[in-house]
Amino acid sequence: METPMNVEHRATIAADPDAIFAFIQSPEYHRALVPHLRLVEAIEPLSEEVADDGTLSRVARYTARAELPRFLKRFEDKAPEFVYWEERSRLNPTTRELRYEIVPEMPENWRSYYSNEGTLRVEADAAGNASVVMQNLEFNVSVPGLSLFIGKALRTEITNIFEAQAAVLREHFGEKA
């Protein structure tokens, strides 16, 4: 069993926590995010459902150009042009927390090689004049002989996504990214 990898990210945004969380829940957030993600071509909402307790369950499908890490370039001619995954999330506006899982579109028997769970939380900063957006994604890649390499490549991509999300929030709330 491979040791799970963890990516954490914190960003301070000059806005009220409730305003930030409301924006994250809006379709405008995903539209604004696409140009900031290097390989992502589209993010399309698939479903949204509000529960009686006010939590929102949401599924969004990502389409990205496939790009293999350097050590796998010899397989590039066999790689698909695009890859797809779903972000399945549950947003709680009371706690301003989003819990999610990334589900790649791949044959079911391959999914056992990858698992993940993530959170995004928005809190007021200590001074009370801004908010801190904390993100965490824990993932595990179980591919004998390749887990470390794949994990490092994923860690870089996840960090880039977290930084792009923070840039979108800063731009939306009037800060220079």
PDB file of C-alpha atoms in Angstrom:
ATOM      1  CA  MET A   1       0.000   0.000   0.000  1.00  0.00           C
ATOM      2  CA  GLU A   2       1.413   3.351  -1.053  1.00  0.00           C
ATOM      3  CA  THR A   3       1.541   6.257   1.384  1.00  0.00           C
ATOM      4  CA  PRO A   4      -1.069   8.903   0.523  1.00  0.00           C
ATOM      5  CA  MET A   5       0.233  12.239  -0.730  1.00  0.00           C
ATOM      6  CA  ASN A   6      -1.161  15.501   0.546  1.00  0.00           C
ATOM      7  CA  VAL A   7      -1.244  18.957  -1.051  1.00  0.00           C
ATOM      8  CA  GLU A   8      -2.206  21.958   1.079  1.00  0.00           C
ATOM      9  CA  HIS A   9      -2.685  25.554  -0.019  1.00  0.00           C
ATOM     10  CA  ARG A  10      -3.677  28.766   1.778  1.00  0.00           C
ATOM     11  CA  ALA A  11      -4.638  32.051   0.189  1.00  0.00           C
ATOM     12  CA  THR A  12      -5.694  35.314   1.797  1.00  0.00           C
ATOM     13  CA  ILE A  13      -8.475  37.099  -0.078  1.00  0.00           C
ATOM     14  CA  ALA A  14      -9.629  40.642   0.755  1.00  0.00           C
ATOM     15  CA  ALA A  15     -13.329  39.790   1.004  1.00  0.00           C
ATOM     16  CA  ASP A  16     -15.956  38.526   3.406  1.00  0.00           C
ATOM     17  CA  PRO A  17     -15.971  34.702   3.862  1.00  0.00           C
ATOM     18  CA  ASP A  18     -19.670  34.419   2.954  1.00  0.00           C
ATOM     19  CA  ALA A  19     -19.143  36.430  -0.261  1.00  0.00           C
ATOM     20  CA  ILE A  20     -16.229  34.195  -1.251  1.00  0.00           C
ATOM     21  CA  PHE A  21     -18.169  31.012  -0.572  1.00  0.00           C
ATOM     22  CA  ALA A  22     -21.207  32.318  -2.485  1.00  0.00           C
ATOM     23  CA  PHE A  23     -18.972  33.048  -5.493  1.00  0.00           C
ATOM     24  CA  ILE A  24     -17.430  29.555  -5.334  1.00  0.00           C
ATOM     25  CA  GLN A  25     -20.970  28.132  -5.521  1.00  0.00           C
ATOM     26  CA  SER A  26     -21.865  30.186  -8.591  1.00  0.00           C
ATOM     27  CA  PRO A  27     -21.515  29.086 -12.242  1.00  0.00           C
ATOM     28  CA  GLU A  28     -19.465  32.255 -12.811  1.00  0.00           C
ATOM     29  CA  TYR A  29     -16.638  30.780 -10.704  1.00  0.00           C
ATOM     30  CA  HIS A  30     -16.105  27.807 -13.042  1.00  0.00           C
ATOM     31  CA  ARG A  31     -16.333  30.064 -16.121  1.00  0.00           C
ATOM     32  CA  ALA A  32     -13.676  32.360 -14.649  1.00  0.00           C
ATOM     33  CA  LEU A  33     -11.465  29.407 -13.703  1.00  0.00           C
ATOM     34  CA  VAL A  34     -11.115  27.821 -17.173  1.00  0.00           C
ATOM     35  CA  PRO A  35      -8.758  30.474 -18.663  1.00  0.00           C
ATOM     36  CA  HIS A  36      -6.478  30.118 -15.612  1.00  0.00           C
ATOM     37  CA  LEU A  37      -5.992  26.365 -16.002  1.00  0.00           C
ATOM     38  CA  ARG A  38      -3.304  25.591 -18.574  1.00  0.00           C
ATOM     39  CA  LEU A  39      -4.729  22.357 -20.015  1.00  0.00           C
ATOM     40  CA  VAL A  40      -8.437  22.662 -19.134  1.00  0.00           C
ATOM     41  CA  GLU A  41     -10.666  23.388 -22.131  1.00  0.00           C
ATOM     42  CA  ALA A  42     -14.025  23.374 -20.342  1.00  0.00           C
ATOM     43  CA  ILE A  43     -15.810  22.869 -17.027  1.00  0.00           C
ATOM     44  CA  GLU A  44     -19.454  21.964 -17.486  1.00  0.00           C
ATOM     45  CA  PRO A  45     -22.020  21.628 -14.704  1.00  0.00           C
ATOM     46  CA  LEU A  46     -23.732  18.224 -14.770  1.00  0.00           C
ATOM     47  CA  SER A  47     -25.966  18.393 -11.711  1.00  0.00           C
ATOM     48  CA  GLU A  48     -26.832  20.430  -8.632  1.00  0.00           C
ATOM     49  CA  GLU A  49     -29.122  19.463  -5.799  1.00  0.00           C
ATOM     50  CA  VAL A  50     -29.895  21.399  -2.629  1.00  0.00           C
ATOM     51  CA  ALA A  51     -30.701  19.240   0.393  1.00  0.00           C
ATOM     52  CA  ASP A  52     -33.157  20.178   3.144  1.00  0.00           C
ATOM     53  CA  ASP A  53     -30.235  21.165   5.397  1.00  0.00           C
ATOM     54  CA  GLY A  54     -29.033  23.720   2.806  1.00  0.00           C
ATOM     55  CA  THR A  55     -26.023  21.761   1.580  1.00  0.00           C
ATOM     56  CA  LEU A  56     -25.452  21.707  -2.144  1.00  0.00           C
ATOM     57  CA  SER A  57     -24.340  18.576  -3.985  1.00  0.00           C
ATOM     58  CA  ARG A  58     -22.731  19.425  -7.292  1.00  0.00           C
ATOM     59  CA  VAL A  59     -21.085  17.503 -10.117  1.00  0.00           C
ATOM     60  CA  ALA A  60     -18.962  19.286 -12.715  1.00  0.00           C
ATOM     61  CA  ARG A  61     -17.182  17.647 -15.657  1.00  0.00           C
ATOM     62  CA  TYR A  62     -13.717  18.853 -16.659  1.00  0.00           C
ATOM     63  CA  THR A  63     -12.280  18.453 -20.166  1.00  0.00           C
ATOM     64  CA  ALA A  64      -8.521  18.851 -20.513  1.00  0.00           C
ATOM     65  CA  ARG A  65      -5.909  18.308 -23.185  1.00  0.00           C
ATOM     66  CA  ALA A  66      -3.862  15.222 -22.356  1.00  0.00           C
ATOM     67  CA  GLU A  67      -0.240  15.880 -21.535  1.00  0.00           C
ATOM     68  CA  LEU A  68       1.998  13.062 -20.420  1.00  0.00           C
ATOM     69  CA  PRO A  69       4.856  13.605 -17.993  1.00  0.00           C
ATOM     70  CA  ARG A  70       8.322  13.563 -19.574  1.00  0.00           C
ATOM     71  CA  PHE A  71       9.081  10.022 -18.431  1.00  0.00           C
ATOM     72  CA  LEU A  72       6.013   8.725 -20.331  1.00  0.00           C
ATOM     73  CA  LYS A  73       6.563  10.669 -23.593  1.00  0.00           C
ATOM     74  CA  ARG A  74       7.294   7.421 -25.480  1.00  0.00           C
ATOM     75  CA  PHE A  75       3.584   6.549 -25.038  1.00  0.00           C
ATOM     76  CA  GLU A  76       2.344   9.898 -26.383  1.00  0.00           C
ATOM     77  CA  ASP A  77       1.083   8.415 -29.666  1.00  0.00           C
ATOM     78  CA  LYS A  78      -1.196   6.085 -27.661  1.00  0.00           C
ATOM     79  CA  ALA A  79      -2.563   8.814 -25.374  1.00  0.00           C
ATOM     80  CA  PRO A  80      -5.999  10.313 -26.018  1.00  0.00           C
ATOM     81  CA  GLU A  81      -6.231  13.919 -27.154  1.00  0.00           C
ATOM     82  CA  PHE A  82      -8.454  14.818 -24.180  1.00  0.00           C
ATOM     83  CA  VAL A  83      -8.999  13.474 -20.674  1.00  0.00           C
ATOM     84  CA  TYR A  84     -12.115  13.948 -18.585  1.00  0.00           C
ATOM     85  CA  TRP A  85     -12.962  13.855 -14.909  1.00  0.00           C
ATOM     86  CA  GLU A  86     -15.794  14.763 -12.611  1.00  0.00           C
ATOM     87  CA  GLU A  87     -15.504  16.864  -9.498  1.00  0.00           C
ATOM     88  CA  ARG A  88     -18.198  15.591  -7.130  1.00  0.00           C
ATOM     89  CA  SER A  89     -18.615  18.060  -4.321  1.00  0.00           C
ATOM     90  CA  ARG A  90     -20.784  18.820  -1.331  1.00  0.00           C
ATOM     91  CA  LEU A  91     -20.882  22.458  -0.252  1.00  0.00           C
ATOM     92  CA  ASN A  92     -22.048  23.531   3.190  1.00  0.00           C
ATOM     93  CA  PRO A  93     -22.787  27.285   3.294  1.00  0.00           C
ATOM     94  CA  THR A  94     -23.161  27.246   7.106  1.00  0.00           C
ATOM     95  CA  THR A  95     -19.598  26.037   7.705  1.00  0.00           C
ATOM     96  CA  ARG A  96     -18.289  27.464   4.384  1.00  0.00           C
ATOM     97  CA  GLU A  97     -16.750  24.103   3.593  1.00  0.00           C
ATOM     98  CA  LEU A  98     -16.626  22.219   0.318  1.00  0.00           C
ATOM     99  CA  ARG A  99     -15.753  18.498   0.362  1.00  0.00           C
ATOM    100  CA  TYR A 100     -14.997  16.837  -2.940  1.00  0.00           C
ATOM    101  CA  GLU A 101     -13.698  13.847  -4.828  1.00  0.00           C
ATOM    102  CA  ILE A 102     -12.154  13.798  -8.299  1.00  0.00           C
ATOM    103  CA  VAL A 103     -13.416  10.863 -10.381  1.00  0.00           C
ATOM    104  CA  PRO A 104     -11.476  10.323 -13.619  1.00  0.00           C
ATOM    105  CA  GLU A 105     -13.359   8.949 -16.617  1.00  0.00           C
ATOM    106  CA  MET A 106     -11.551   5.681 -17.109  1.00  0.00           C
ATOM    107  CA  PRO A 107     -12.407   2.003 -17.050  1.00  0.00           C
ATOM    108  CA  GLU A 108     -13.812   1.006 -13.658  1.00  0.00           C
ATOM    109  CA  ASN A 109     -11.055  -1.556 -13.044  1.00  0.00           C
ATOM    110  CA  TRP A 110      -8.392   1.199 -13.350  1.00  0.00           C
ATOM    111  CA  ARG A 111     -10.039   3.375 -10.694  1.00  0.00           C
ATOM    112  CA  SER A 112      -8.720   1.127  -7.928  1.00  0.00           C
ATOM    113  CA  TYR A 113      -5.244   2.576  -8.638  1.00  0.00           C
ATOM    114  CA  TYR A 114      -6.216   6.111  -7.642  1.00  0.00           C
ATOM    115  CA  SER A 115      -8.160   7.565  -4.731  1.00  0.00           C
ATOM    116  CA  ASN A 116      -8.559  11.077  -3.358  1.00  0.00           C
ATOM    117  CA  GLU A 117     -10.568  13.372  -1.153  1.00  0.00           C
ATOM    118  CA  GLY A 118     -10.308  17.089  -0.738  1.00  0.00           C
ATOM    119  CA  THR A 119     -11.642  20.056   1.168  1.00  0.00           C
ATOM    120  CA  LEU A 120     -11.854  23.788   0.670  1.00  0.00           C
ATOM    121  CA  ARG A 121     -12.701  25.934   3.688  1.00  0.00           C
ATOM    122  CA  VAL A 122     -13.186  29.706   3.931  1.00  0.00           C
ATOM    123  CA  GLU A 123     -12.653  31.475   7.269  1.00  0.00           C
ATOM    124  CA  ALA A 124     -12.267  35.072   8.399  1.00  0.00           C
ATOM    125  CA  ASP A 125      -8.630  35.953   9.049  1.00  0.00           C
ATOM    126  CA  ALA A 126      -7.529  36.819  12.588  1.00  0.00           C
ATOM    127  CA  ALA A 127      -7.722  40.565  11.949  1.00  0.00           C
ATOM    128  CA  GLY A 128     -11.245  40.231  10.526  1.00  0.00           C
ATOM    129  CA  ASN A 129     -10.576  42.278   7.387  1.00  0.00           C
ATOM    130  CA  ALA A 130      -9.998  39.430   4.928  1.00  0.00           C
ATOM    131  CA  SER A 131     -10.575  35.713   4.522  1.00  0.00           C
ATOM    132  CA  VAL A 132      -8.325  32.701   4.371  1.00  0.00           C
ATOM    133  CA  VAL A 133      -9.150  30.025   1.796  1.00  0.00           C
ATOM    134  CA  MET A 134      -7.619  26.715   2.881  1.00  0.00           C
ATOM    135  CA  GLN A 135      -7.457  23.822   0.463  1.00  0.00           C
ATOM    136  CA  ASN A 136      -6.319  20.281   0.999  1.00  0.00           C
ATOM    137  CA  LEU A 137      -6.259  17.272  -1.305  1.00  0.00           C
ATOM    138  CA  GLU A 138      -5.090  13.878  -0.152  1.00  0.00           C
ATOM    139  CA  PHE A 139      -4.528  11.339  -2.903  1.00  0.00           C
ATOM    140  CA  ASN A 140      -3.081   7.904  -3.369  1.00  0.00           C
ATOM    141  CA  VAL A 141      -1.676   6.424  -6.568  1.00  0.00           C
ATOM    142  CA  SER A 142      -1.031   2.674  -6.478  1.00  0.00           C
ATOM    143  CA  VAL A 143       0.827   1.831  -9.675  1.00  0.00           C
ATOM    144  CA  PRO A 144       3.793  -0.434  -8.929  1.00  0.00           C
ATOM    145  CA  GLY A 145       7.021   1.214 -10.032  1.00  0.00           C
ATOM    146  CA  LEU A 146       5.354   4.475 -11.116  1.00  0.00           C
ATOM    147  CA  SER A 147       3.490   5.735  -8.036  1.00  0.00           C
ATOM    148  CA  LEU A 148       6.234   8.129  -6.944  1.00  0.00           C
ATOM    149  CA  PHE A 149       6.643   9.663 -10.415  1.00  0.00           C
ATOM    150  CA  ILE A 150       2.901   9.962 -11.024  1.00  0.00           C
ATOM    151  CA  GLY A 151       2.380  11.350  -7.519  1.00  0.00           C
ATOM    152  CA  LYS A 152       5.008  14.069  -8.032  1.00  0.00           C
ATOM    153  CA  ALA A 153       3.449  15.063 -11.379  1.00  0.00           C
ATOM    154  CA  LEU A 154      -0.011  15.177  -9.785  1.00  0.00           C
ATOM    155  CA  ARG A 155       1.271  17.216  -6.836  1.00  0.00           C
ATOM    156  CA  THR A 156       2.573  19.875  -9.259  1.00  0.00           C
ATOM    157  CA  GLU A 157      -0.712  19.964 -11.211  1.00  0.00           C
ATOM    158  CA  ILE A 158      -2.814  20.129  -8.032  1.00  0.00           C
ATOM    159  CA  THR A 159      -0.700  23.000  -6.684  1.00  0.00           C
ATOM    160  CA  ASN A 160      -1.137  24.843  -9.992  1.00  0.00           C
ATOM    161  CA  ILE A 161      -4.916  24.341  -9.811  1.00  0.00           C
ATOM    162  CA  PHE A 162      -5.044  25.637  -6.215  1.00  0.00           C
ATOM    163  CA  GLU A 163      -3.007  28.698  -7.225  1.00  0.00           C
ATOM    164  CA  ALA A 164      -5.302  29.319 -10.221  1.00  0.00           C
ATOM    165  CA  GLN A 165      -8.355  29.121  -7.951  1.00  0.00           C
ATOM    166  CA  ALA A 166      -6.819  31.709  -5.612  1.00  0.00           C
ATOM    167  CA  ALA A 167      -6.015  33.974  -8.589  1.00  0.00           C
ATOM    168  CA  VAL A 168      -9.658  33.799  -9.754  1.00  0.00           C
ATOM    169  CA  LEU A 169     -10.875  34.768  -6.272  1.00  0.00           C
ATOM    170  CA  ARG A 170      -8.418  37.663  -6.060  1.00  0.00           C
ATOM    171  CA  GLU A 171      -9.416  38.947  -9.498  1.00  0.00           C
ATOM    172  CA  HIS A 172     -13.118  38.655  -8.732  1.00  0.00           C
ATOM    173  CA  PHE A 173     -12.768  40.553  -5.467  1.00  0.00           C
ATOM    174  CA  GLY A 174     -10.621  43.295  -6.982  1.00  0.00           C
ATOM    175  CA  GLU A 175      -7.096  42.280  -6.009  1.00  0.00           C
ATOM    176  CA  LYS A 176      -4.116  41.896  -8.290  1.00  0.00           C
ATOM    177  CA  ALA A 177      -3.354  38.182  -8.629  1.00  0.00           C
TER     178      ALA A 177
END
